[in-house]
Short mmCIF file of C-alpha atoms (C1' of nucleotides) in Angstrom, two decimals:
data_model
loop_
_atom_site.label_atom_id
_atom_site.label_comp_id
_atom_site.label_asym_id
_atom_site.label_seq_id
_atom_site.Cartn_x
_atom_site.Cartn_y
_atom_site.Cartn_z
CA UNK A 38 0.00 0.00 0.00
CA UNK A 39 1.22 3.48 -0.92
CA UNK A 40 0.61 5.83 1.97
CA UNK A 41 2.09 8.87 0.26
CA UNK A 42 -0.27 11.66 -0.75
CA UNK A 43 -0.80 11.97 -4.49
CA UNK A 44 0.95 14.89 -6.21
CA UNK A 45 -1.53 17.67 -6.87
CA UNK A 46 -1.49 20.85 -8.88
CA UNK A 47 -2.33 24.19 -7.32
CA UNK A 48 -5.79 24.15 -8.93
CA UNK A 49 -6.48 20.67 -7.63
CA UNK A 50 -5.62 21.66 -4.10
CA UNK A 51 -7.81 24.75 -4.22
CA UNK A 52 -10.77 23.03 -5.83
CA UNK A 53 -10.59 20.10 -3.49
CA UNK A 54 -10.73 22.50 -0.55
CA UNK A 55 -13.70 24.25 -2.10
CA UNK A 56 -15.52 20.96 -2.54
CA UNK A 57 -14.78 19.78 1.00
CA UNK A 58 -16.05 23.05 2.44
CA UNK A 59 -19.26 22.78 0.41
CA UNK A 60 -19.66 19.10 1.28
CA UNK A 61 -19.27 19.80 4.98
CA UNK A 62 -22.16 22.22 4.77
CA UNK A 63 -24.37 19.84 2.81
CA UNK A 64 -23.53 16.57 4.57
CA UNK A 65 -23.85 18.05 8.04
CA UNK A 66 -27.38 19.24 7.42
CA UNK A 67 -28.72 16.41 5.24
CA UNK A 68 -26.68 13.38 6.22
CA UNK A 69 -24.80 11.25 3.74
CA UNK A 70 -27.68 9.62 1.92
CA UNK A 71 -29.76 12.76 2.15
CA UNK A 72 -27.18 14.77 0.25
CA UNK A 73 -26.74 14.72 -3.51
CA UNK A 74 -23.62 15.34 -5.55
CA UNK A 75 -25.53 18.04 -7.40
CA UNK A 76 -26.17 19.90 -4.14
CA UNK A 77 -22.51 19.80 -3.23
CA UNK A 78 -21.43 20.80 -6.72
CA UNK A 79 -23.79 23.77 -6.72
CA UNK A 80 -22.64 24.85 -3.27
CA UNK A 81 -19.07 24.63 -4.54
CA UNK A 82 -19.94 26.60 -7.67
CA UNK A 83 -19.13 23.94 -10.22
CA UNK A 84 -20.80 21.32 -12.39
CA UNK A 85 -21.35 17.77 -11.22
CA UNK A 86 -18.95 16.15 -13.72
CA UNK A 87 -16.38 18.74 -12.75
CA UNK A 88 -16.72 17.82 -9.11
CA UNK A 89 -16.43 14.15 -9.99
CA UNK A 90 -13.14 14.95 -11.66
CA UNK A 91 -11.70 15.84 -8.26
CA UNK A 92 -13.50 13.19 -6.20
CA UNK A 93 -14.44 10.14 -8.19
CA UNK A 94 -17.09 8.96 -5.80
CA UNK A 95 -19.47 10.63 -3.36
CA UNK A 96 -18.10 8.40 -0.65
CA UNK A 97 -14.56 9.65 -1.25
CA UNK A 98 -15.63 13.15 -0.28
CA UNK A 99 -17.27 11.92 2.88
CA UNK A 100 -14.28 9.78 3.79
CA UNK A 101 -11.81 12.62 3.32
CA UNK A 102 -14.01 14.91 5.38
CA UNK A 103 -14.25 12.32 8.12
CA UNK A 104 -10.52 11.72 8.35
CA UNK A 105 -9.80 15.41 8.70
CA UNK A 106 -12.56 15.83 11.24
CA UNK A 107 -11.34 13.12 13.54
CA UNK A 108 -7.89 14.62 13.88
CA UNK A 109 -9.12 18.01 15.02
CA UNK A 110 -12.08 16.64 16.90
CA UNK A 111 -10.03 14.78 19.47
CA UNK A 112 -7.40 17.49 19.85
CA UNK A 113 -8.94 18.92 23.04
CA UNK A 114 -8.92 15.54 24.73
CA UNK A 115 -5.32 14.94 23.65
CA UNK A 116 -4.40 18.21 25.33
CA UNK A 117 -5.84 17.07 28.64
CA UNK A 118 -2.63 16.75 30.54
CA UNK A 119 -1.32 15.52 33.84
CA UNK A 120 0.62 18.69 34.53
CA UNK A 121 -1.26 21.49 36.22
CA UNK A 122 -4.17 21.50 38.64
CA UNK A 123 -6.72 18.74 37.88
CA UNK A 124 -9.81 20.87 38.40
CA UNK A 125 -8.32 23.57 36.18
CA UNK A 126 -7.44 21.00 33.54
CA UNK A 127 -10.96 19.62 33.48
CA UNK A 128 -12.47 23.08 33.44
CA UNK A 129 -10.44 24.13 30.44
CA UNK A 130 -11.20 20.85 28.67
CA UNK A 131 -14.89 21.59 29.06
CA UNK A 132 -14.33 25.14 27.88
CA UNK A 133 -12.40 23.99 24.80
CA UNK A 134 -15.03 21.43 23.90
CA UNK A 135 -17.75 24.03 24.24
CA UNK A 136 -15.81 26.41 22.03
CA UNK A 137 -15.56 23.71 19.41
CA UNK A 138 -19.32 23.22 19.52
CA UNK A 139 -19.69 26.97 19.04
CA UNK A 140 -17.08 27.40 16.31
CA UNK A 141 -17.41 24.12 14.44
CA UNK A 142 -21.05 23.07 14.72
CA UNK A 143 -21.05 21.55 11.25
CA UNK A 144 -18.21 19.23 12.14
CA UNK A 145 -20.02 18.22 15.29
CA UNK A 146 -23.19 17.44 13.37
CA UNK A 147 -21.31 15.49 10.73
CA UNK A 148 -19.82 13.36 13.47
CA UNK A 149 -23.15 12.98 15.25
CA UNK A 150 -24.80 11.87 12.01
CA UNK A 151 -22.19 9.18 11.53
CA UNK A 152 -22.51 7.85 15.08
CA UNK A 153 -26.30 7.96 15.02
CA UNK A 154 -26.33 5.71 11.97
CA UNK A 155 -24.20 3.16 13.76
CA UNK A 156 -20.81 4.55 12.70
CA UNK A 157 -20.59 2.23 9.66
CA UNK A 158 -17.51 3.98 8.33
CA UNK A 159 -15.56 4.71 11.51
CA UNK A 160 -16.38 1.90 13.91
CA UNK A 161 -12.84 0.46 13.71
CA UNK A 162 -11.44 3.83 14.64
CA UNK A 163 -13.79 4.10 17.63
CA UNK A 164 -12.76 0.70 18.93
CA UNK A 165 -9.10 1.35 18.23
CA UNK A 166 -7.66 4.82 18.29
CA UNK A 167 -10.49 6.45 20.24
CA UNK A 168 -10.74 3.74 22.90
CA UNK A 169 -6.98 3.83 23.42
CA UNK A 170 -6.99 7.59 23.84
CA UNK A 171 -9.92 7.58 26.26
CA UNK A 172 -8.47 4.74 28.30
CA UNK A 173 -5.24 6.66 28.55
CA UNK A 174 -6.96 9.83 29.75
CA UNK A 175 -9.18 7.83 32.10
CA UNK A 176 -5.98 6.60 33.75
CA UNK A 177 -4.81 10.17 34.20
CA UNK A 178 -8.12 11.09 35.79
CA UNK A 179 -7.95 8.06 38.05
CA UNK A 180 -4.58 9.32 39.24
CA UNK A 181 -6.21 12.60 40.21
CA UNK A 182 -8.85 10.71 42.14
CA UNK A 183 -6.27 8.65 44.03
CA UNK A 184 -4.47 11.87 44.91
CA UNK A 185 -7.73 13.26 46.29
CA UNK A 186 -7.72 16.13 43.81
CA UNK A 187 -11.17 15.27 42.50
CA UNK A 188 -14.01 13.15 43.76
CA UNK A 189 -13.90 9.39 43.11
CA UNK A 190 -16.17 8.48 40.23
CA UNK A 191 -16.17 6.75 36.85
CA UNK A 192 -13.69 8.51 34.53
CA UNK A 193 -15.19 7.06 31.33
CA UNK A 194 -18.68 8.26 32.13
CA UNK A 195 -17.21 11.58 33.19
CA UNK A 196 -15.72 11.98 29.73
CA UNK A 197 -19.02 10.91 28.14
CA UNK A 198 -20.87 13.53 30.13
CA UNK A 199 -18.49 16.26 29.00
CA UNK A 200 -18.90 15.21 25.39
CA UNK A 201 -22.66 15.03 25.73
CA UNK A 202 -23.22 18.37 27.44
CA UNK A 203 -20.92 20.36 25.16
CA UNK A 204 -21.78 18.80 21.81
CA UNK A 205 -25.44 19.21 22.69
CA UNK A 206 -25.10 22.92 21.92
CA UNK A 207 -24.01 22.13 18.36
CA UNK A 208 -26.07 19.04 17.56
CA UNK A 209 -29.31 20.18 19.18
CA UNK A 210 -28.80 23.85 18.42
CA UNK A 211 -32.25 24.28 16.86
CA UNK A 212 -33.90 22.91 19.97
CA UNK A 213 -31.75 24.95 22.32
CA UNK A 214 -32.56 28.17 20.48
CA UNK A 215 -36.25 27.30 20.23
CA UNK A 216 -36.54 26.67 23.96
CA UNK A 217 -34.48 29.66 25.03
CA UNK A 218 -36.55 31.92 22.78
CA UNK A 219 -35.54 34.99 20.84
CA UNK A 220 -34.27 36.95 23.82
CA UNK A 221 -32.04 34.35 25.47
CA UNK A 222 -31.25 32.24 22.40
CA UNK A 223 -28.84 34.77 20.93
CA UNK A 224 -25.06 34.76 20.96
CA UNK A 225 -24.94 34.87 24.75
CA UNK A 226 -26.16 31.31 25.10
CA UNK A 227 -22.67 29.85 24.92
CA UNK A 228 -21.44 32.02 27.77
CA UNK A 229 -24.48 31.04 29.82
CA UNK A 230 -23.79 27.41 29.01
CA UNK A 231 -20.12 27.77 29.98
CA UNK A 232 -21.04 29.29 33.34
CA UNK A 233 -23.63 26.62 34.01
CA UNK A 234 -21.42 23.69 33.03
CA UNK A 235 -18.55 24.92 35.15
CA UNK A 236 -20.81 25.11 38.15
CA UNK A 237 -22.39 21.74 37.44
CA UNK A 238 -19.16 19.86 36.99
CA UNK A 239 -17.40 21.45 39.92
CA UNK A 240 -20.08 21.71 42.58
CA UNK A 241 -23.22 19.94 41.46
CA UNK A 242 -26.65 21.03 42.59
CA UNK A 243 -26.72 20.16 46.25
CA UNK A 244 -26.40 23.24 48.49
CA UNK A 245 -23.32 23.32 50.72
CA UNK A 246 -23.69 22.34 54.29
CA UNK B 150 -61.04 20.69 10.13
CA UNK B 151 -62.08 17.21 11.23
CA UNK B 152 -59.98 16.14 14.18
CA UNK B 153 -61.75 12.80 14.64
CA UNK B 154 -59.73 9.67 13.95
CA UNK B 155 -60.83 7.78 10.84
CA UNK B 156 -62.73 4.53 11.40
CA UNK B 157 -60.44 1.57 10.92
CA UNK B 158 -60.94 -2.13 10.60
CA UNK B 159 -59.09 -4.60 12.80
CA UNK B 160 -56.70 -5.43 9.98
CA UNK B 161 -55.98 -1.78 9.35
CA UNK B 162 -55.11 -1.18 12.97
CA UNK B 163 -52.83 -4.19 13.14
CA UNK B 164 -51.07 -3.50 9.87
CA UNK B 165 -50.60 0.13 10.66
CA UNK B 166 -48.94 -0.84 13.92
CA UNK B 167 -46.72 -3.29 12.07
CA UNK B 168 -45.68 -0.61 9.61
CA UNK B 169 -45.00 1.96 12.32
CA UNK B 170 -42.86 -0.51 14.22
CA UNK B 171 -40.86 -1.32 11.09
CA UNK B 172 -40.59 2.34 10.14
CA UNK B 173 -39.28 3.25 13.58
CA UNK B 174 -36.49 0.74 13.11
CA UNK B 175 -35.62 1.95 9.62
CA UNK B 176 -36.05 5.71 10.09
CA UNK B 177 -34.10 5.74 13.36
CA UNK B 178 -31.05 4.16 11.76
CA UNK B 179 -31.12 5.75 8.31
CA UNK B 180 -32.90 9.04 8.79
CA UNK B 181 -35.91 10.11 6.74
CA UNK B 182 -34.26 10.67 3.39
CA UNK B 183 -31.92 7.75 3.92
CA UNK B 184 -34.82 5.34 4.30
CA UNK B 185 -36.83 3.88 1.44
CA UNK B 186 -40.41 2.70 1.39
CA UNK B 187 -39.16 -0.65 0.15
CA UNK B 188 -36.95 -1.05 3.22
CA UNK B 189 -39.86 -0.32 5.54
CA UNK B 190 -42.18 -2.60 3.59
CA UNK B 191 -39.70 -5.45 3.73
CA UNK B 192 -39.12 -4.94 7.46
CA UNK B 193 -42.88 -5.03 7.92
CA UNK B 194 -43.18 -8.15 5.79
CA UNK B 195 -45.33 -6.74 3.04
CA UNK B 196 -45.07 -5.35 -0.49
CA UNK B 197 -44.55 -1.68 -1.19
CA UNK B 198 -47.96 -1.07 -2.79
CA UNK B 199 -49.53 -2.85 0.13
CA UNK B 200 -47.79 -0.55 2.57
CA UNK B 201 -48.88 2.43 0.52
CA UNK B 202 -52.44 1.25 0.92
CA UNK B 203 -52.18 1.96 4.65
CA UNK B 204 -50.04 5.09 4.47
CA UNK B 205 -50.44 6.97 1.22
CA UNK B 206 -47.17 8.85 1.50
CA UNK B 207 -43.81 8.16 3.10
CA UNK B 208 -44.14 11.40 4.99
CA UNK B 209 -47.40 10.27 6.57
CA UNK B 210 -45.59 7.41 8.28
CA UNK B 211 -42.92 9.70 9.62
CA UNK B 212 -45.45 12.24 10.80
CA UNK B 213 -47.52 9.65 12.64
CA UNK B 214 -44.39 8.26 14.25
CA UNK B 215 -43.30 11.73 15.30
CA UNK B 216 -46.61 12.66 16.88
CA UNK B 217 -46.68 9.51 18.97
CA UNK B 218 -43.06 9.96 19.95
CA UNK B 219 -43.45 13.48 21.24
CA UNK B 220 -46.24 12.58 23.62
CA UNK B 221 -44.29 9.89 25.40
CA UNK B 222 -40.96 11.63 25.04
CA UNK B 223 -41.88 14.56 27.22
CA UNK B 224 -43.79 12.55 29.77
CA UNK B 225 -40.88 12.41 32.26
CA UNK B 226 -40.51 16.18 32.23
CA UNK B 227 -44.26 16.63 32.67
CA UNK B 228 -44.05 14.46 35.77
CA UNK B 229 -41.43 16.73 37.33
CA UNK B 230 -43.51 18.11 40.09
CA UNK B 231 -43.38 20.72 42.79
CA UNK B 232 -44.50 18.33 45.49
CA UNK B 233 -41.81 16.29 47.19
CA UNK B 234 -38.16 17.00 47.87
CA UNK B 235 -36.46 18.94 45.02
CA UNK B 236 -33.26 16.89 44.96
CA UNK B 237 -35.29 13.68 44.96
CA UNK B 238 -37.48 15.01 42.16
CA UNK B 239 -34.48 15.87 40.01
CA UNK B 240 -32.79 12.58 40.76
CA UNK B 241 -35.81 10.61 39.67
CA UNK B 242 -36.23 12.76 36.58
CA UNK B 243 -32.67 11.89 35.59
CA UNK B 244 -33.33 8.24 36.32
CA UNK B 245 -36.52 8.21 34.25
CA UNK B 246 -34.80 9.89 31.32
CA UNK B 247 -31.95 7.40 31.46
CA UNK B 248 -34.43 4.53 31.54
CA UNK B 249 -36.04 5.92 28.41
CA UNK B 250 -32.68 6.04 26.69
CA UNK B 251 -32.17 2.41 27.67
CA UNK B 252 -35.65 1.16 26.78
CA UNK B 253 -36.48 3.34 23.77
CA UNK B 254 -33.20 4.05 22.00
CA UNK B 255 -34.83 4.04 18.57
CA UNK B 256 -37.26 6.73 19.58
CA UNK B 257 -34.37 8.79 20.92
CA UNK B 258 -32.45 8.41 17.68
CA UNK B 259 -35.48 9.26 15.59
CA UNK B 260 -35.85 12.46 17.55
CA UNK B 261 -32.13 13.22 17.35
CA UNK B 262 -32.17 12.72 13.60
CA UNK B 263 -34.99 15.20 13.24
CA UNK B 264 -33.30 17.84 15.38
CA UNK B 265 -29.91 17.36 13.74
CA UNK B 266 -31.41 18.16 10.37
CA UNK B 267 -32.84 21.39 11.68
CA UNK B 268 -36.19 20.02 12.89
CA UNK B 269 -37.92 20.88 9.60
CA UNK B 270 -41.09 19.07 10.58
CA UNK B 271 -41.39 19.90 14.28
CA UNK B 272 -39.90 23.35 14.69
CA UNK B 273 -43.29 24.92 15.47
CA UNK B 274 -43.80 22.35 18.20
CA UNK B 275 -40.38 23.12 19.70
CA UNK B 276 -41.07 26.84 19.79
CA UNK B 277 -44.60 26.33 21.08
CA UNK B 278 -45.50 23.34 23.18
CA UNK B 279 -41.96 22.40 24.20
CA UNK B 280 -40.85 25.90 25.09
CA UNK B 281 -43.98 26.42 27.17
CA UNK B 282 -43.41 23.20 29.07
CA UNK B 283 -39.75 23.91 29.71
CA UNK B 284 -40.44 27.48 30.81
CA UNK B 285 -43.04 26.16 33.21
CA UNK B 286 -40.65 23.63 34.73
CA UNK B 287 -37.85 26.18 34.82
CA UNK B 288 -40.12 28.29 37.00
CA UNK B 289 -40.61 25.36 39.35
CA UNK B 290 -36.86 24.86 39.59
CA UNK B 291 -36.34 28.55 40.21
CA UNK B 292 -38.70 28.25 43.13
CA UNK B 293 -36.51 25.50 44.58
CA UNK B 294 -33.50 27.76 44.20
CA UNK B 295 -35.19 30.65 45.95
CA UNK B 296 -36.10 28.31 48.77
CA UNK B 297 -32.44 27.30 49.04
CA UNK B 298 -33.26 23.67 48.25
CA UNK B 299 -30.82 23.54 45.37
CA UNK B 300 -27.92 25.71 44.26
CA UNK B 301 -28.70 28.85 42.24
CA UNK B 302 -27.99 28.25 38.56
CA UNK B 303 -29.64 28.42 35.14
CA UNK B 304 -32.69 26.10 35.08
CA UNK B 305 -32.87 25.95 31.27
CA UNK B 306 -29.28 24.85 30.89
CA UNK B 307 -29.81 22.43 33.74
CA UNK B 308 -32.61 20.80 31.78
CA UNK B 309 -30.45 20.76 28.64
CA UNK B 310 -27.66 19.03 30.50
CA UNK B 311 -30.01 16.34 31.76
CA UNK B 312 -31.32 15.77 28.26
CA UNK B 313 -27.81 15.69 26.82
CA UNK B 314 -26.25 13.31 29.32
CA UNK B 315 -29.09 10.81 29.32
CA UNK B 316 -29.93 10.74 25.61
CA UNK B 317 -26.23 10.37 24.90
CA UNK B 318 -26.50 6.73 25.97
CA UNK B 319 -29.09 6.11 23.25
CA UNK B 320 -27.90 8.38 20.45
CA UNK B 321 -24.18 7.68 20.80
CA UNK B 322 -24.61 4.10 21.93
CA UNK B 323 -22.17 2.72 19.35
CA UNK B 324 -19.47 5.06 20.57
CA UNK B 325 -20.18 4.39 24.23
CA UNK B 326 -19.95 0.64 23.72
CA UNK B 327 -16.83 0.95 21.58
CA UNK B 328 -15.02 3.04 24.18
CA UNK B 329 -16.11 0.97 27.16
CA UNK B 330 -15.01 -2.20 25.41
CA UNK B 331 -16.43 -5.69 25.56
CA UNK B 332 -16.12 -6.11 29.32
CA UNK B 333 -17.65 -2.84 30.54
CA UNK B 334 -19.88 -2.11 27.53
CA UNK B 335 -22.41 -4.78 28.44
CA UNK B 336 -25.78 -4.37 30.10
CA UNK B 337 -24.25 -2.91 33.24
CA UNK B 338 -23.34 0.34 31.51
CA UNK B 339 -26.68 1.93 32.29
CA UNK B 340 -26.35 1.27 35.99
CA UNK B 341 -22.83 2.70 35.93
CA UNK B 342 -24.16 5.72 34.08
CA UNK B 343 -26.98 6.16 36.59
CA UNK B 344 -24.56 6.08 39.50
CA UNK B 345 -22.21 8.52 37.82
CA UNK B 346 -24.90 10.99 36.78
CA UNK B 347 -26.44 11.03 40.23
CA UNK B 348 -23.09 11.87 41.73
CA UNK B 349 -22.31 14.49 39.09
CA UNK B 350 -25.60 16.32 39.35
CA UNK B 351 -25.76 16.25 43.10
CA UNK B 352 -22.19 16.84 44.20
CA UNK B 353 -20.02 17.68 41.21
CA UNK B 354 -16.33 16.82 41.07
CA UNK B 355 -14.79 19.11 43.61
CA UNK B 356 -13.81 17.28 46.80
CA UNK B 357 -15.58 18.43 49.97
CA UNK B 358 -13.76 20.82 52.23
"C1'" DC C 37 3.51 27.66 -32.76
"C1'" DT C 38 2.42 23.17 -31.21
"C1'" DA C 39 2.25 19.15 -28.63
"C1'" DA C 40 1.24 17.49 -24.11
"C1'" DC C 41 -1.26 17.87 -20.23
"C1'" DG C 42 -4.78 19.47 -17.08
"C1'" DT C 43 -9.60 21.12 -16.63
"C1'" DT C 44 -14.48 21.70 -17.78
"C1'" DT C 45 -18.76 20.62 -19.88
"C1'" DG C 46 -22.89 18.33 -22.23
"C1'" DT C 47 -24.76 14.15 -22.91
"C1'" DC C 48 -26.00 9.91 -21.61
"C1'" DC C 49 -27.19 5.68 -18.78
"C1'" DA C 50 -28.66 2.27 -15.56
"C1'" DA C 51 -30.36 1.88 -11.03
"C1'" DC C 52 -33.35 3.50 -7.72
"C1'" DC C 53 -37.26 5.74 -5.65
"C1'" DG C 54 -41.87 7.47 -4.50
"C1'" DG C 55 -46.10 6.73 -5.99
"C1'" DT C 56 -50.25 5.08 -9.29
"C1'" DC C 57 -53.47 1.80 -11.10
"C1'" DA C 58 -56.23 -1.87 -12.36
"C1'" DA C 59 -57.13 -6.28 -11.48
"C1'" DA C 60 -56.94 -10.35 -8.52
"C1'" DA C 61 -57.59 -12.36 -4.01
"C1'" DA C 62 -59.46 -12.41 0.46
"C1'" DT C 63 -62.71 -11.03 3.74
"C1'" DT C 64 -66.95 -9.27 5.52
"C1'" DT C 65 -71.87 -8.64 5.22
"C1'" DG C 66 -76.63 -9.66 4.10
"C1'" DC D 220 -74.68 -18.90 -0.72
"C1'" DA D 221 -73.69 -14.27 -3.27
"C1'" DA D 222 -72.85 -9.45 -3.27
"C1'" DA D 223 -70.18 -5.81 -1.44
"C1'" DT D 224 -66.18 -4.39 0.50
"C1'" DT D 225 -61.48 -4.59 1.91
"C1'" DT D 226 -56.84 -6.17 1.13
"C1'" DT D 227 -52.95 -7.63 -1.77
"C1'" DT D 228 -50.27 -7.85 -5.83
"C1'" DG D 229 -47.72 -7.08 -10.31
"C1'" DA D 230 -46.89 -4.00 -13.69
"C1'" DC D 231 -45.86 0.38 -14.62
"C1'" DC D 232 -44.38 5.57 -14.67
"C1'" DG D 233 -41.89 9.87 -14.26
"C1'" DG D 234 -38.34 11.96 -11.79
"C1'" DT D 235 -33.93 11.72 -9.46
"C1'" DT D 236 -29.40 10.04 -8.52
"C1'" DG D 237 -24.57 8.44 -8.84
"C1'" DG D 238 -21.51 8.00 -12.12
"C1'" DA D 239 -19.23 7.28 -17.12
"C1'" DC D 240 -17.40 9.30 -21.21
"C1'" DA D 241 -15.77 11.69 -24.97
"C1'" DA D 242 -15.23 15.94 -26.76
"C1'" DA D 243 -14.08 20.74 -26.03
"C1'" DC D 244 -11.48 24.09 -23.74
"C1'" DG D 245 -7.51 26.08 -21.34
"C1'" DT D 246 -2.75 26.13 -19.90
"C1'" DT D 247 1.97 25.21 -19.93
"C1'" DA D 248 6.45 23.82 -21.72
"C1'" DG D 249 9.49 22.94 -25.52
#
DNA sequence: CTAACGTTTGTCCAACCGGTCAAAAATTTG
DNA sequence: CAAATTTTTGACCGGTTGGACAAACGTTAG
């Protein structure tokens, strides 16, 4: 197998970027099967055969998009480090994840779509690379628990809960904005969410004493 | 407008149930556009024209499914009541939601699919019925905060976080099982999740003192 | 200029998909 | 039973979709 990237002209690089950007928009709102090559081509400002000159199959676009996504998507977790104060580390992990939901909602939805449908294309990666990474970070968290820096609990489910609460603001954005209404559903909702999540994860709901 | 339900024969009722059950399976894993009438018909054990005799359009099936879903889906929140101890009420709301994720994962995924795609078919309901219900319950929670029964925080985001963390175990089930691995990803994962969530929502991560 | 190479387009196709229709089969009703 | 009604089926249709292809167009290098 040849792992080297194919040589590409300047035009090819630019057009491929254009297509991927358009495809991200279309796939993330319609899902894979719900999106058509024509839609992507139009969003990218080119004809369908022209698009197929750069990506020979619809699936190739999706696959390329997915590979790129996964790298950046797990970056915040990779940064979770053993140096520094545990509570501060966790707090900034939550903050980073929430910022990703705010700044890259389309990527979040693309990922959610894939998982919802049973992750047919990335299951191996979930069971391999992702599991390894999470296990590794769970061990770090367990160390913090042993040291009494944070409460003893299940590190895996802790990570799940951080994923769930932060990605919720990207994946369920329509619902969040609908429920908050016009006045509170504006740009401030991410700051409100950040404040709430910090409080929840650090102190919970039970009053002191 | 005639709001009365059409008269139906015994066969019609049974077959319609069969179709809805099959459609729930298919729609929840492939999304609306990703599902074909043929798939649903085959899953229901009948021919496509036969299915179309009971539901004249693909959309009618989805709509019927959606209406039923919404009633039961919000039942746990409706039960959240002002009588009884606030912390107990919240704890059992979380437990009920988690049980729904465990027992009705397809319904959860169907709903998630709809929201992910921008809720084209149920946006009015989100902005109307749902918002009203959530606002009402947020007021109840605010009362608990004023009474010092739970910590002061944002009730809307609190509700979001409960939705997010519990539905995560249905919508992202593949990922959860992949990360937990064969040994911990079995049936016990919901009990582990319940324990973790209770601890998180009540006490947070910060050690006492 | 011209040959080689990279890019774009129009046309076409086979498969699929949602839905129709008439006629056959099964069931209910009198 | 027979008539009326409901259910099931096979054949069919028009529109869409992913993708192929050759020809035209543009660009670059000798």
